[in-house]
Amino acid sequence: MFNLSHPKLVKLAEAEGYAEVADFLEDHAVGSIVPAICVASDCDHTADLEPDQRAGFCEACGRASMKSGLVISGMI
Ligand SMILES: [Zn+2]
Protein backbone atom coordinates (compact mmCIF):
# COMPACT_ATOMS: atom_id res chain seq x y z
CA MET A 1 0.00 0.00 0.00
CA PHE A 2 1.54 3.30 -1.06
CA ASN A 3 1.32 6.24 1.27
CA LEU A 4 1.41 9.38 -0.83
CA SER A 5 0.03 11.65 1.88
CA HIS A 6 2.76 11.16 4.51
CA PRO A 7 3.57 14.69 5.73
CA LYS A 8 7.32 14.17 5.31
CA LEU A 9 6.84 12.87 1.79
CA VAL A 10 4.73 15.87 0.85
CA LYS A 11 7.37 18.16 2.34
CA LEU A 12 10.16 16.37 0.48
CA ALA A 13 8.32 16.56 -2.85
CA GLU A 14 7.72 20.28 -2.29
CA ALA A 15 11.37 20.84 -1.40
CA GLU A 16 12.31 19.19 -4.70
CA GLY A 17 9.94 21.48 -6.60
CA TYR A 18 7.03 19.10 -7.16
CA ALA A 19 3.42 20.07 -6.59
CA GLU A 20 2.34 16.42 -6.67
CA VAL A 21 3.92 13.57 -4.70
CA ALA A 22 3.04 11.17 -7.53
CA ASP A 23 5.13 13.19 -10.02
CA PHE A 24 8.04 13.21 -7.59
CA LEU A 25 7.89 9.42 -7.20
CA GLU A 26 7.56 8.86 -10.92
CA ASP A 27 10.72 10.86 -11.63
CA HIS A 28 12.75 9.11 -8.93
CA ALA A 29 11.34 5.56 -8.95
CA VAL A 30 14.31 4.18 -10.90
CA GLY A 31 17.08 6.47 -9.68
CA SER A 32 20.27 5.21 -8.05
CA ILE A 33 20.34 8.29 -5.81
CA VAL A 34 17.03 9.76 -4.70
CA PRO A 35 15.89 12.62 -2.46
CA ALA A 36 15.60 11.72 1.23
CA ILE A 37 14.26 13.64 4.22
CA CYS A 38 14.89 13.51 7.96
CA VAL A 39 11.78 12.08 9.63
CA ALA A 40 12.54 13.52 13.08
CA SER A 41 9.58 15.66 14.11
CA ASP A 42 11.68 18.80 14.66
CA CYS A 43 13.87 18.47 11.56
CA ASP A 44 13.16 18.62 7.81
CA HIS A 45 16.68 18.25 6.44
CA THR A 46 16.82 16.83 2.91
CA ALA A 47 19.67 15.12 1.05
CA ASP A 48 20.23 12.75 -1.87
CA LEU A 49 20.72 9.17 -0.63
CA GLU A 50 20.36 5.54 -1.75
CA PRO A 51 16.78 4.58 -2.77
CA ASP A 52 16.49 2.01 0.04
CA GLN A 53 17.90 4.23 2.79
CA ARG A 54 15.87 3.87 6.02
CA ALA A 55 18.21 5.13 8.72
CA GLY A 56 20.67 7.50 7.11
CA PHE A 57 22.69 9.95 9.18
CA CYS A 58 21.14 13.41 9.28
CA GLU A 59 23.76 16.15 8.98
CA ALA A 60 21.36 18.68 10.48
CA CYS A 61 20.25 16.97 13.71
CA GLY A 62 22.81 14.15 14.02
CA ARG A 63 20.29 11.33 14.24
CA ALA A 64 20.00 8.25 12.04
CA SER A 65 16.64 9.39 10.77
CA MET A 66 17.06 10.05 7.05
CA LYS A 67 14.63 8.05 4.92
CA SER A 68 14.41 8.09 1.13
CA GLY A 69 11.21 9.29 -0.49
CA LEU A 70 10.71 5.82 -1.95
CA VAL A 71 10.88 4.20 1.50
CA ILE A 72 8.45 6.72 3.01
CA SER A 73 5.98 6.18 0.18
CA GLY A 74 6.05 2.41 0.64
CA MET A 75 7.43 1.76 -2.84
CA ILE A 76 10.41 -0.05 -1.30
ZN1 LIG B 1 17.47 15.64 11.07
Coordinates of N, CA, C and O and ligand atoms in Angstrom, one line a residue:
M1 N 0.9 -1.2 0.0 CA 0.0 0.0 0.0 C 0.9 1.2 0.0 O 1.7 1.4 0.9
F2 N 0.8 2.1 -1.0 CA 1.5 3.3 -1.1 C 0.9 4.3 -0.1 O -0.3 4.3 0.1
N3 N 1.8 5.2 0.4 CA 1.3 6.2 1.3 C 1.8 7.6 0.7 O 2.9 8.0 1.0
L4 N 1.0 8.2 -0.1 CA 1.4 9.4 -0.8 C 1.1 10.6 0.0 O 1.4 11.7 -0.5
S5 N 0.4 10.5 1.1 CA 0.0 11.7 1.9 C 0.8 11.8 3.2 O 0.5 12.7 4.0
H6 N 1.9 11.0 3.3 CA 2.8 11.2 4.5 C 3.3 12.6 4.5 O 3.8 13.1 3.5
P7 N 3.2 13.3 5.7 CA 3.6 14.7 5.7 C 5.0 14.9 5.3 O 5.3 15.9 4.7
K8 N 5.9 14.0 5.7 CA 7.3 14.2 5.3 C 7.5 14.0 3.8 O 8.4 14.6 3.2
L9 N 6.7 13.1 3.2 CA 6.8 12.9 1.8 C 6.3 14.1 1.0 O 7.0 14.5 0.0
V10 N 5.3 14.7 1.5 CA 4.7 15.9 0.9 C 5.8 17.0 0.9 O 6.0 17.7 0.0
K11 N 6.4 17.1 2.1 CA 7.4 18.2 2.3 C 8.6 18.0 1.4 O 9.1 18.9 0.9
L12 N 9.0 16.7 1.3 CA 10.2 16.4 0.5 C 9.9 16.7 -1.0 O 10.7 17.3 -1.7
A13 N 8.7 16.3 -1.5 CA 8.3 16.6 -2.8 C 8.3 18.1 -3.1 O 8.8 18.6 -4.1
E14 N 7.8 18.8 -2.2 CA 7.7 20.3 -2.3 C 9.1 20.9 -2.3 O 9.4 21.8 -3.1
A15 N 10.0 20.3 -1.5 CA 11.4 20.8 -1.4 C 12.1 20.6 -2.7 O 13.0 21.3 -3.1
E16 N 11.7 19.5 -3.4 CA 12.3 19.2 -4.7 C 11.6 19.9 -5.9 O 12.0 19.7 -7.0
G17 N 10.6 20.7 -5.6 CA 9.9 21.5 -6.6 C 8.7 20.8 -7.2 O 8.3 21.2 -8.3
Y18 N 8.2 19.8 -6.6 CA 7.0 19.1 -7.2 C 5.8 19.5 -6.4 O 5.7 19.6 -5.2
A19 N 4.7 19.8 -7.2 CA 3.4 20.1 -6.6 C 2.7 18.8 -6.2 O 1.9 18.8 -5.3
E20 N 3.0 17.7 -6.9 CA 2.3 16.4 -6.7 C 3.4 15.4 -6.3 O 4.4 15.2 -6.9
V21 N 3.1 14.6 -5.2 CA 3.9 13.6 -4.7 C 4.1 12.5 -5.8 O 5.2 11.9 -6.0
A22 N 3.0 12.2 -6.5 CA 3.0 11.2 -7.5 C 4.1 11.5 -8.6 O 4.8 10.6 -9.1
D23 N 4.2 12.8 -9.0 CA 5.1 13.2 -10.0 C 6.6 13.0 -9.5 O 7.5 12.6 -10.2
F24 N 6.7 13.4 -8.2 CA 8.0 13.2 -7.6 C 8.5 11.7 -7.6 O 9.6 11.4 -8.0
L25 N 7.6 10.9 -7.2 CA 7.9 9.4 -7.2 C 8.2 8.9 -8.6 O 9.1 8.1 -8.8
E26 N 7.4 9.3 -9.6 CA 7.6 8.9 -10.9 C 9.0 9.2 -11.4 O 9.6 8.4 -12.1
D27 N 9.4 10.4 -11.1 CA 10.7 10.9 -11.6 C 11.9 10.1 -10.9 O 13.0 10.1 -11.5
H28 N 11.6 9.7 -9.7 CA 12.7 9.1 -8.9 C 12.6 7.6 -8.7 O 13.5 7.0 -8.0
A29 N 11.6 7.0 -9.2 CA 11.3 5.6 -9.0 C 12.5 4.7 -9.4 O 12.7 3.6 -8.8
V30 N 13.2 5.0 -10.4 CA 14.3 4.2 -10.9 C 15.7 4.8 -10.7 O 16.7 4.3 -11.3
G31 N 15.8 5.8 -9.9 CA 17.1 6.5 -9.7 C 18.0 5.7 -8.8 O 17.6 4.9 -8.0
S32 N 19.3 5.9 -8.9 CA 20.3 5.2 -8.0 C 20.5 6.1 -6.8 O 21.0 5.6 -5.8
I33 N 20.3 7.4 -6.9 CA 20.3 8.3 -5.8 C 19.0 9.1 -5.8 O 18.7 9.6 -6.9
V34 N 18.3 9.1 -4.7 CA 17.0 9.8 -4.7 C 17.0 10.7 -3.5 O 17.7 10.6 -2.5
P35 N 16.1 11.7 -3.6 CA 15.9 12.6 -2.5 C 15.4 11.9 -1.2 O 14.6 11.0 -1.3
A36 N 16.0 12.3 -0.1 CA 15.6 11.7 1.2 C 15.3 12.9 2.2 O 15.8 14.0 2.0
I37 N 14.6 12.6 3.2 CA 14.3 13.6 4.2 C 14.4 13.1 5.6 O 14.2 11.9 5.8
C38 N 14.8 13.9 6.6 CA 14.9 13.5 8.0 C 13.5 13.4 8.5 O 12.7 14.3 8.4
V39 N 13.1 12.3 9.1 CA 11.8 12.1 9.6 C 11.6 12.5 11.1 O 10.6 12.3 11.7
A40 N 12.7 13.0 11.7 CA 12.5 13.5 13.1 C 11.5 14.7 13.1 O 11.5 15.4 12.1
S41 N 10.7 14.7 14.1 CA 9.6 15.7 14.1 C 10.0 17.1 14.1 O 9.3 18.0 13.6
D42 N 11.2 17.4 14.6 CA 11.7 18.8 14.7 C 12.7 19.1 13.6 O 13.5 20.1 13.7
C43 N 12.8 18.3 12.6 CA 13.9 18.5 11.6 C 13.3 18.1 10.2 O 12.6 17.1 10.1
D44 N 13.6 18.9 9.2 CA 13.2 18.6 7.8 C 14.3 18.6 6.8 O 14.2 19.0 5.7
H45 N 15.5 18.2 7.3 CA 16.7 18.2 6.4 C 16.5 17.3 5.3 O 16.0 16.2 5.4
T46 N 16.9 17.7 4.1 CA 16.8 16.8 2.9 C 18.2 16.6 2.3 O 19.1 17.4 2.5
A47 N 18.4 15.5 1.7 CA 19.7 15.1 1.1 C 19.4 14.0 0.0 O 18.4 13.4 0.0
D48 N 20.4 13.8 -0.9 CA 20.2 12.7 -1.9 C 20.9 11.5 -1.3 O 22.1 11.5 -1.1
L49 N 20.2 10.4 -1.2 CA 20.7 9.2 -0.6 C 20.3 8.0 -1.5 O 19.6 8.1 -2.5
E50 N 20.7 6.8 -1.0 CA 20.4 5.5 -1.7 C 18.8 5.4 -1.7 O 18.2 5.7 -0.7
P51 N 18.3 4.8 -2.7 CA 16.8 4.6 -2.8 C 16.2 3.8 -1.6 O 15.1 4.0 -1.2
D52 N 17.0 2.8 -1.0 CA 16.5 2.0 0.0 C 17.0 2.5 1.4 O 16.8 1.7 2.4
Q53 N 17.4 3.7 1.5 CA 17.9 4.2 2.8 C 16.7 4.4 3.8 O 15.7 5.0 3.5
R54 N 16.9 3.8 5.0 CA 15.9 3.9 6.0 C 16.4 4.5 7.3 O 15.6 4.9 8.1
A55 N 17.7 4.6 7.5 CA 18.2 5.1 8.7 C 19.5 5.9 8.5 O 20.5 5.6 9.1
G56 N 19.5 6.8 7.5 CA 20.7 7.5 7.1 C 21.0 8.6 8.1 O 20.1 9.1 8.8
F57 N 22.3 8.9 8.2 CA 22.7 10.0 9.2 C 22.2 11.3 8.7 O 22.5 11.7 7.6
C58 N 21.6 12.1 9.6 CA 21.1 13.4 9.3 C 22.2 14.4 9.7 O 22.6 14.5 10.8
E59 N 22.7 15.2 8.7 CA 23.8 16.2 9.0 C 23.3 17.4 9.7 O 24.0 18.1 10.3
A60 N 21.9 17.5 9.8 CA 21.4 18.7 10.5 C 21.1 18.4 12.0 O 21.5 19.2 12.8
C61 N 20.6 17.2 12.3 CA 20.3 17.0 13.7 C 21.1 15.8 14.3 O 21.0 15.6 15.5
G62 N 21.9 15.2 13.5 CA 22.8 14.2 14.0 C 22.2 12.8 14.3 O 22.8 11.9 14.9
R63 N 20.9 12.6 14.0 CA 20.3 11.3 14.2 C 20.3 10.5 13.0 O 20.4 11.0 11.9
A64 N 20.1 9.2 13.2 CA 20.0 8.3 12.0 C 18.5 8.2 11.6 O 17.9 7.2 11.8
S65 N 18.1 9.3 11.1 CA 16.6 9.4 10.8 C 16.3 9.9 9.3 O 15.3 10.3 9.1
M66 N 17.3 9.7 8.4 CA 17.1 10.0 7.0 C 16.4 8.9 6.3 O 17.0 7.7 6.4
K67 N 15.3 9.1 5.7 CA 14.6 8.0 4.9 C 14.4 8.6 3.5 O 14.1 9.7 3.3
S68 N 14.6 7.7 2.5 CA 14.4 8.1 1.1 C 12.9 8.3 0.9 O 12.1 7.6 1.5
G69 N 12.6 9.1 -0.1 CA 11.2 9.3 -0.5 C 10.5 8.0 -0.9 O 9.3 7.8 -0.7
L70 N 11.3 7.1 -1.5 CA 10.7 5.8 -1.9 C 10.3 4.9 -0.8 O 9.3 4.3 -0.8
V71 N 11.2 5.0 0.3 CA 10.9 4.2 1.5 C 9.6 4.8 2.2 O 8.7 4.0 2.6
I72 N 9.6 6.1 2.3 CA 8.4 6.7 3.0 C 7.1 6.4 2.3 O 6.1 6.2 2.9
S73 N 7.2 6.4 1.0 CA 6.0 6.2 0.2 C 5.5 4.7 0.2 O 4.4 4.4 -0.1
G74 N 6.4 3.8 0.6 CA 6.0 2.4 0.6 C 6.4 1.7 -0.7 O 6.0 0.5 -0.8
M75 N 7.1 2.4 -1.6 CA 7.4 1.8 -2.8 C 8.5 0.7 -2.7 O 8.7 -0.1 -3.5
I76 N 9.3 0.9 -1.6 CA 10.4 0.0 -1.3 C 10.2 -0.6 0.1 O 9.9 0.1 1.0
Ligands
ZN1 ZN 17.5 15.6 11.1

